[in-house]
Amino acid sequence: MQSLGRGLQVLASFSGAERALSLSEIAARAGITRSAAQRIVHTLRQTGHLRLTEDGRGFLPDLGVLDLTYDYLRLNPLIRAASPVLLELRRNVRERVDLSLFDGQRMVYAARMQSKREMFFATLLGHAVPTYCTSGGWAVMAMLPDPQVDALLAAADLRAVTPRTLTDPDAIRAQIALVRETGHALALEQIVMGEIALGVAIAGSDGRPVAAIHVAGSLAEWEPEEFRRRVAPLAAEAALAITGG
């Protein structure tokens, strides 16, 4: 079991990396010795989860990792139920539609229906954004009891992603209060400058939030209240359709 855990640590060492990693870098990121990293990397190369770069100077995740991602998405009942609903929502709003999964301090994108303009990171499944400064995160937190919201905010690394990112806990709580009144969150330029995003939470069978729908557009094309009026009813309807409500 220790070897399995170290193998997962090696795979996780690529989180946030901007390039291939050397053996020493993998060892440092995984918190293991270089000799242990060498053995584990060799095994993961054999199983197709890591590969050596063409110049032989580093390692990258290989297709075996993508196979696992595919299986996760294919077998996740929420994603399977959400996919046709999100496609229909995308047809209606003609803007980017995402499904993000709630994972404590982060919202992890599990489905992305693209619009006419996107940056590279916005097309990738598995990309994560902070819960505290996203429309989906605010919507999810609005479904939690206040003590859990307080605990999340106390543990969060409240950094500004853009000049407009809310990092003051009281300001974030005010957004959460608005969500509880309206049923949706509206975020302006919290993650990307020029972007407006509306989020609606999705509850699990126990009533606790498990995910959120985000619809994102451009402030160059939408006034905030116009975007709210157009998108909020459709996003709320989609969330109910996913849960069978």
mmCIF file of N, CA and C in Angstrom, residues 64-152:
data_model
loop_
_atom_site.group_PDB
_atom_site.id
_atom_site.type_symbol
_atom_site.label_atom_id
_atom_site.label_comp_id
_atom_site.label_asym_id
_atom_site.label_seq_id
_atom_site.Cartn_x
_atom_site.Cartn_y
_atom_site.Cartn_z
ATOM 1 N N GLY A 64 -2.091 6.629 -20.336
ATOM 2 C CA GLY A 64 -2.757 5.870 -19.281
ATOM 3 C C GLY A 64 -3.511 6.763 -18.311
ATOM 4 N N VAL A 65 -2.985 7.963 -18.075
ATOM 5 C CA VAL A 65 -3.672 8.911 -17.203
ATOM 6 C C VAL A 65 -4.968 9.377 -17.853
ATOM 7 N N LEU A 66 -4.924 9.626 -19.165
ATOM 8 C CA LEU A 66 -6.115 10.057 -19.881
ATOM 9 C C LEU A 66 -7.163 8.946 -19.903
ATOM 10 N N ASP A 67 -6.723 7.706 -19.980
ATOM 11 C CA ASP A 67 -7.667 6.583 -19.918
ATOM 12 C C ASP A 67 -8.433 6.589 -18.602
ATOM 13 N N LEU A 68 -7.725 6.862 -17.505
ATOM 14 C CA LEU A 68 -8.386 6.916 -16.199
ATOM 15 C C LEU A 68 -9.388 8.069 -16.140
ATOM 16 N N THR A 69 -9.005 9.206 -16.716
ATOM 17 C CA THR A 69 -9.903 10.350 -16.760
ATOM 18 C C THR A 69 -11.172 10.010 -17.533
ATOM 19 N N TYR A 70 -11.001 9.354 -18.670
ATOM 20 C CA TYR A 70 -12.150 8.961 -19.480
ATOM 21 C C TYR A 70 -13.085 8.047 -18.695
ATOM 22 N N ASP A 71 -12.507 7.074 -18.004
ATOM 23 C CA ASP A 71 -13.327 6.147 -17.233
ATOM 24 C C ASP A 71 -14.065 6.862 -16.108
ATOM 25 N N TYR A 72 -13.395 7.809 -15.461
ATOM 26 C CA TYR A 72 -14.058 8.573 -14.399
ATOM 27 C C TYR A 72 -15.272 9.322 -14.957
ATOM 28 N N LEU A 73 -15.073 10.010 -16.067
ATOM 29 C CA LEU A 73 -16.157 10.786 -16.660
ATOM 30 C C LEU A 73 -17.267 9.877 -17.172
ATOM 31 N N ARG A 74 -16.887 8.769 -17.779
ATOM 32 C CA ARG A 74 -17.864 7.852 -18.375
ATOM 33 C C ARG A 74 -18.742 7.185 -17.324
ATOM 34 N N LEU A 75 -18.167 6.901 -16.168
ATOM 35 C CA LEU A 75 -18.878 6.141 -15.144
ATOM 36 C C LEU A 75 -19.503 7.009 -14.057
ATOM 37 N N ASN A 76 -19.248 8.302 -14.081
ATOM 38 C CA ASN A 76 -19.820 9.191 -13.066
ATOM 39 C C ASN A 76 -21.290 9.450 -13.391
ATOM 40 N N PRO A 77 -22.212 9.039 -12.525
ATOM 41 C CA PRO A 77 -23.640 9.170 -12.850
ATOM 42 C C PRO A 77 -24.100 10.617 -12.990
ATOM 43 N N LEU A 78 -23.507 11.531 -12.216
ATOM 44 C CA LEU A 78 -23.894 12.933 -12.328
ATOM 45 C C LEU A 78 -23.517 13.490 -13.690
ATOM 46 N N ILE A 79 -22.299 13.187 -14.141
ATOM 47 C CA ILE A 79 -21.852 13.703 -15.434
ATOM 48 C C ILE A 79 -22.667 13.094 -16.566
ATOM 49 N N ARG A 80 -22.999 11.823 -16.451
ATOM 50 C CA ARG A 80 -23.815 11.171 -17.480
ATOM 51 C C ARG A 80 -25.193 11.809 -17.548
ATOM 52 N N ALA A 81 -25.784 12.090 -16.396
ATOM 53 C CA ALA A 81 -27.106 12.727 -16.382
ATOM 54 C C ALA A 81 -27.048 14.161 -16.879
ATOM 55 N N ALA A 82 -25.929 14.840 -16.590
ATOM 56 C CA ALA A 82 -25.829 16.261 -16.916
ATOM 57 C C ALA A 82 -25.547 16.522 -18.383
ATOM 58 N N SER A 83 -24.844 15.624 -19.059
ATOM 59 C CA SER A 83 -24.346 15.907 -20.408
ATOM 60 C C SER A 83 -25.422 16.347 -21.385
ATOM 61 N N PRO A 84 -26.541 15.618 -21.556
ATOM 62 C CA PRO A 84 -27.547 16.089 -22.516
ATOM 63 C C PRO A 84 -28.210 17.392 -22.085
ATOM 64 N N VAL A 85 -28.344 17.585 -20.783
ATOM 65 C CA VAL A 85 -28.951 18.821 -20.276
ATOM 66 C C VAL A 85 -28.049 20.013 -20.572
ATOM 67 N N LEU A 86 -26.759 19.830 -20.370
ATOM 68 C CA LEU A 86 -25.813 20.919 -20.638
ATOM 69 C C LEU A 86 -25.755 21.257 -22.123
ATOM 70 N N LEU A 87 -25.837 20.238 -22.961
ATOM 71 C CA LEU A 87 -25.847 20.488 -24.403
ATOM 72 C C LEU A 87 -27.053 21.330 -24.805
ATOM 73 N N GLU A 88 -28.201 21.019 -24.231
ATOM 74 C CA GLU A 88 -29.404 21.796 -24.540
ATOM 75 C C GLU A 88 -29.288 23.219 -24.002
ATOM 76 N N LEU A 89 -28.733 23.363 -22.816
ATOM 77 C CA LEU A 89 -28.524 24.700 -22.258
ATOM 78 C C LEU A 89 -27.578 25.504 -23.142
ATOM 79 N N ARG A 90 -26.522 24.865 -23.623
ATOM 80 C CA ARG A 90 -25.569 25.546 -24.513
ATOM 81 C C ARG A 90 -26.249 26.015 -25.793
ATOM 82 N N ARG A 91 -27.149 25.202 -26.337
ATOM 83 C CA ARG A 91 -27.885 25.610 -27.557
ATOM 84 C C ARG A 91 -28.739 26.841 -27.281
ATOM 85 N N ASN A 92 -29.313 26.903 -26.090
ATOM 86 C CA ASN A 92 -30.233 27.996 -25.774
ATOM 87 C C ASN A 92 -29.516 29.296 -25.440
ATOM 88 N N VAL A 93 -28.427 29.223 -24.693
ATOM 89 C CA VAL A 93 -27.769 30.464 -24.260
ATOM 90 C C VAL A 93 -26.683 30.924 -25.225
ATOM 91 N N ARG A 94 -26.137 29.994 -26.016
ATOM 92 C CA ARG A 94 -25.081 30.309 -26.974
ATOM 93 C C ARG A 94 -23.856 30.951 -26.317
ATOM 94 N N GLU A 95 -23.588 30.534 -25.104
ATOM 95 C CA GLU A 95 -22.390 30.937 -24.385
ATOM 96 C C GLU A 95 -21.778 29.687 -23.767
ATOM 97 N N ARG A 96 -20.593 29.854 -23.161
ATOM 98 C CA ARG A 96 -19.936 28.686 -22.581
ATOM 99 C C ARG A 96 -20.722 28.153 -21.389
ATOM 100 N N VAL A 97 -20.876 26.843 -21.362
ATOM 101 C CA VAL A 97 -21.576 26.173 -20.267
ATOM 102 C C VAL A 97 -20.631 25.139 -19.663
ATOM 103 N N ASP A 98 -20.477 25.178 -18.351
ATOM 104 C CA ASP A 98 -19.586 24.254 -17.651
ATOM 105 C C ASP A 98 -20.330 23.538 -16.537
ATOM 106 N N LEU A 99 -19.838 22.356 -16.217
ATOM 107 C CA LEU A 99 -20.230 21.665 -15.001
ATOM 108 C C LEU A 99 -18.991 21.517 -14.149
ATOM 109 N N SER A 100 -19.028 22.022 -12.924
ATOM 110 C CA SER A 100 -17.885 21.888 -12.020
ATOM 111 C C SER A 100 -18.303 21.090 -10.797
ATOM 112 N N LEU A 101 -17.387 20.276 -10.295
ATOM 113 C CA LEU A 101 -17.632 19.441 -9.130
ATOM 114 C C LEU A 101 -17.046 20.099 -7.892
ATOM 115 N N PHE A 102 -17.798 20.091 -6.809
ATOM 116 C CA PHE A 102 -17.392 20.716 -5.559
ATOM 117 C C PHE A 102 -16.399 19.822 -4.831
ATOM 118 N N ASP A 103 -15.207 20.360 -4.570
ATOM 119 C CA ASP A 103 -14.161 19.609 -3.880
ATOM 120 C C ASP A 103 -13.533 20.497 -2.813
ATOM 121 N N GLY A 104 -14.354 20.921 -1.874
ATOM 122 C CA GLY A 104 -13.854 21.747 -0.783
ATOM 123 C C GLY A 104 -13.403 23.112 -1.237
ATOM 124 N N GLN A 105 -12.105 23.332 -1.272
ATOM 125 C CA GLN A 105 -11.561 24.637 -1.619
ATOM 126 C C GLN A 105 -11.553 24.908 -3.112
ATOM 127 N N ARG A 106 -11.942 23.957 -3.912
ATOM 128 C CA ARG A 106 -11.895 24.171 -5.362
ATOM 129 C C ARG A 106 -13.127 23.596 -6.045
ATOM 130 N N MET A 107 -13.410 24.168 -7.213
ATOM 131 C CA MET A 107 -14.431 23.660 -8.117
ATOM 132 C C MET A 107 -13.679 23.108 -9.325
ATOM 133 N N VAL A 108 -13.904 21.829 -9.626
ATOM 134 C CA VAL A 108 -13.148 21.135 -10.676
ATOM 135 C C VAL A 108 -14.052 20.931 -11.885
ATOM 136 N N TYR A 109 -13.631 21.428 -13.041
ATOM 137 C CA TYR A 109 -14.455 21.337 -14.246
ATOM 138 C C TYR A 109 -14.472 19.907 -14.781
ATOM 139 N N ALA A 110 -15.675 19.359 -14.916
ATOM 140 C CA ALA A 110 -15.848 17.993 -15.408
ATOM 141 C C ALA A 110 -16.530 17.952 -16.763
ATOM 142 N N ALA A 111 -17.111 19.064 -17.200
ATOM 143 C CA ALA A 111 -17.719 19.153 -18.532
ATOM 144 C C ALA A 111 -17.648 20.606 -18.969
ATOM 145 N N ARG A 112 -17.300 20.828 -20.253
ATOM 146 C CA ARG A 112 -17.154 22.182 -20.761
ATOM 147 C C ARG A 112 -17.710 22.251 -22.177
ATOM 148 N N MET A 113 -18.752 23.040 -22.340
ATOM 149 C CA MET A 113 -19.373 23.258 -23.643
ATOM 150 C C MET A 113 -18.961 24.644 -24.117
ATOM 151 N N GLN A 114 -18.107 24.692 -25.130
ATOM 152 C CA GLN A 114 -17.409 25.920 -25.475
ATOM 153 C C GLN A 114 -18.266 26.918 -26.242
ATOM 154 N N SER A 115 -17.862 28.195 -26.134
ATOM 155 C CA SER A 115 -18.480 29.259 -26.919
ATOM 156 C C SER A 115 -17.525 29.667 -28.021
ATOM 157 N N LYS A 116 -17.748 30.819 -28.591
ATOM 158 C CA LYS A 116 -16.984 31.238 -29.764
ATOM 159 C C LYS A 116 -15.586 31.755 -29.447
ATOM 160 N N ARG A 117 -15.297 32.017 -28.178
ATOM 161 C CA ARG A 117 -13.986 32.571 -27.821
ATOM 162 C C ARG A 117 -13.535 31.915 -26.524
ATOM 163 N N GLU A 118 -12.381 31.335 -26.561
ATOM 164 C CA GLU A 118 -11.871 30.685 -25.355
ATOM 165 C C GLU A 118 -10.352 30.770 -25.302
ATOM 166 N N MET A 119 -9.824 30.801 -24.083
ATOM 167 C CA MET A 119 -8.403 30.610 -23.860
ATOM 168 C C MET A 119 -8.155 29.125 -23.658
ATOM 169 N N PHE A 120 -6.905 28.721 -23.797
ATOM 170 C CA PHE A 120 -6.570 27.298 -23.744
ATOM 171 C C PHE A 120 -7.040 26.632 -22.463
ATOM 172 N N PHE A 121 -6.748 27.252 -21.291
ATOM 173 C CA PHE A 121 -7.087 26.602 -20.034
ATOM 174 C C PHE A 121 -8.583 26.407 -19.886
ATOM 175 N N ALA A 122 -9.374 27.284 -20.536
ATOM 176 C CA ALA A 122 -10.823 27.209 -20.397
ATOM 177 C C ALA A 122 -11.430 26.067 -21.189
ATOM 178 N N THR A 123 -10.618 25.350 -21.944
ATOM 179 C CA THR A 123 -11.141 24.216 -22.701
ATOM 180 C C THR A 123 -10.848 22.881 -22.027
ATOM 181 N N LEU A 124 -10.096 22.885 -20.935
ATOM 182 C CA LEU A 124 -9.582 21.637 -20.376
ATOM 183 C C LEU A 124 -10.438 21.118 -19.238
ATOM 184 N N LEU A 125 -10.796 19.841 -19.311
ATOM 185 C CA LEU A 125 -11.422 19.170 -18.188
ATOM 186 C C LEU A 125 -10.372 18.967 -17.097
ATOM 187 N N GLY A 126 -10.810 19.029 -15.859
ATOM 188 C CA GLY A 126 -9.887 18.875 -14.746
ATOM 189 C C GLY A 126 -9.312 20.191 -14.258
ATOM 190 N N HIS A 127 -9.473 21.261 -15.049
ATOM 191 C CA HIS A 127 -9.026 22.573 -14.581
ATOM 192 C C HIS A 127 -9.832 22.950 -13.341
ATOM 193 N N ALA A 128 -9.183 23.487 -12.330
ATOM 194 C CA ALA A 128 -9.846 23.829 -11.080
ATOM 195 C C ALA A 128 -9.711 25.313 -10.792
ATOM 196 N N VAL A 129 -10.741 25.867 -10.174
ATOM 197 C CA VAL A 129 -10.741 27.269 -9.767
ATOM 198 C C VAL A 129 -11.157 27.334 -8.298
ATOM 199 N N PRO A 130 -10.765 28.404 -7.583
ATOM 200 C CA PRO A 130 -11.100 28.490 -6.165
ATOM 201 C C PRO A 130 -12.603 28.598 -5.923
ATOM 202 N N THR A 131 -13.075 27.909 -4.911
ATOM 203 C CA THR A 131 -14.492 27.965 -4.567
ATOM 204 C C THR A 131 -14.904 29.367 -4.148
ATOM 205 N N TYR A 132 -14.021 30.099 -3.456
ATOM 206 C CA TYR A 132 -14.402 31.370 -2.844
ATOM 207 C C TYR A 132 -14.651 32.494 -3.837
ATOM 208 N N CYS A 133 -14.208 32.349 -5.095
ATOM 209 C CA CYS A 133 -14.341 33.486 -6.014
ATOM 210 C C CYS A 133 -14.938 33.103 -7.358
ATOM 211 N N THR A 134 -15.803 32.104 -7.360
ATOM 212 C CA THR A 134 -16.472 31.710 -8.604
ATOM 213 C C THR A 134 -17.974 31.688 -8.392
ATOM 214 N N SER A 135 -18.705 31.874 -9.470
ATOM 215 C CA SER A 135 -20.160 31.862 -9.360
ATOM 216 C C SER A 135 -20.652 30.506 -8.861
ATOM 217 N N GLY A 136 -20.086 29.425 -9.385
ATOM 218 C CA GLY A 136 -20.479 28.104 -8.924
ATOM 219 C C GLY A 136 -20.112 27.864 -7.480
ATOM 220 N N GLY A 137 -18.947 28.372 -7.073
ATOM 221 C CA GLY A 137 -18.527 28.235 -5.681
ATOM 222 C C GLY A 137 -19.450 28.973 -4.736
ATOM 223 N N TRP A 138 -19.836 30.192 -5.096
ATOM 224 C CA TRP A 138 -20.776 30.944 -4.259
ATOM 225 C C TRP A 138 -22.117 30.220 -4.176
ATOM 226 N N ALA A 139 -22.573 29.667 -5.312
ATOM 227 C CA ALA A 139 -23.845 28.955 -5.320
ATOM 228 C C ALA A 139 -23.789 27.717 -4.431
ATOM 229 N N VAL A 140 -22.675 26.999 -4.492
ATOM 230 C CA VAL A 140 -22.499 25.810 -3.654
ATOM 231 C C VAL A 140 -22.467 26.195 -2.180
ATOM 232 N N MET A 141 -21.690 27.227 -1.837
ATOM 233 C CA MET A 141 -21.590 27.627 -0.433
ATOM 234 C C MET A 141 -22.918 28.110 0.122
ATOM 235 N N ALA A 142 -23.765 28.646 -0.751
ATOM 236 C CA ALA A 142 -25.079 29.104 -0.298
ATOM 237 C C ALA A 142 -25.955 27.958 0.191
ATOM 238 N N MET A 143 -25.639 26.725 -0.230
ATOM 239 C CA MET A 143 -26.404 25.565 0.208
ATOM 240 C C MET A 143 -25.829 24.942 1.478
ATOM 241 N N LEU A 144 -24.709 25.455 1.963
ATOM 242 C CA LEU A 144 -24.079 24.915 3.164
ATOM 243 C C LEU A 144 -24.509 25.708 4.396
ATOM 244 N N PRO A 145 -24.505 25.086 5.562
ATOM 245 C CA PRO A 145 -24.754 25.838 6.804
ATOM 246 C C PRO A 145 -23.658 26.869 7.028
ATOM 247 N N ASP A 146 -24.002 27.954 7.697
ATOM 248 C CA ASP A 146 -23.035 29.026 7.921
ATOM 249 C C ASP A 146 -21.742 28.568 8.582
ATOM 250 N N PRO A 147 -21.781 27.669 9.573
ATOM 251 C CA PRO A 147 -20.506 27.227 10.167
ATOM 252 C C PRO A 147 -19.572 26.569 9.148
ATOM 253 N N GLN A 148 -20.135 25.834 8.171
ATOM 254 C CA GLN A 148 -19.290 25.215 7.150
ATOM 255 C C GLN A 148 -18.753 26.265 6.188
ATOM 256 N N VAL A 149 -19.560 27.268 5.879
ATOM 257 C CA VAL A 149 -19.071 28.372 5.050
ATOM 258 C C VAL A 149 -17.922 29.079 5.750
ATOM 259 N N ASP A 150 -18.099 29.346 7.038
ATOM 260 C CA ASP A 150 -17.045 30.024 7.805
ATOM 261 C C ASP A 150 -15.758 29.198 7.809
ATOM 262 N N ALA A 151 -15.900 27.872 7.954
ATOM 263 C CA ALA A 151 -14.720 27.004 7.973
ATOM 264 C C ALA A 151 -14.017 27.007 6.626
ATOM 265 N N LEU A 152 -14.787 26.983 5.534
ATOM 266 C CA LEU A 152 -14.190 27.026 4.200
ATOM 267 C C LEU A 152 -13.421 28.323 3.985
#
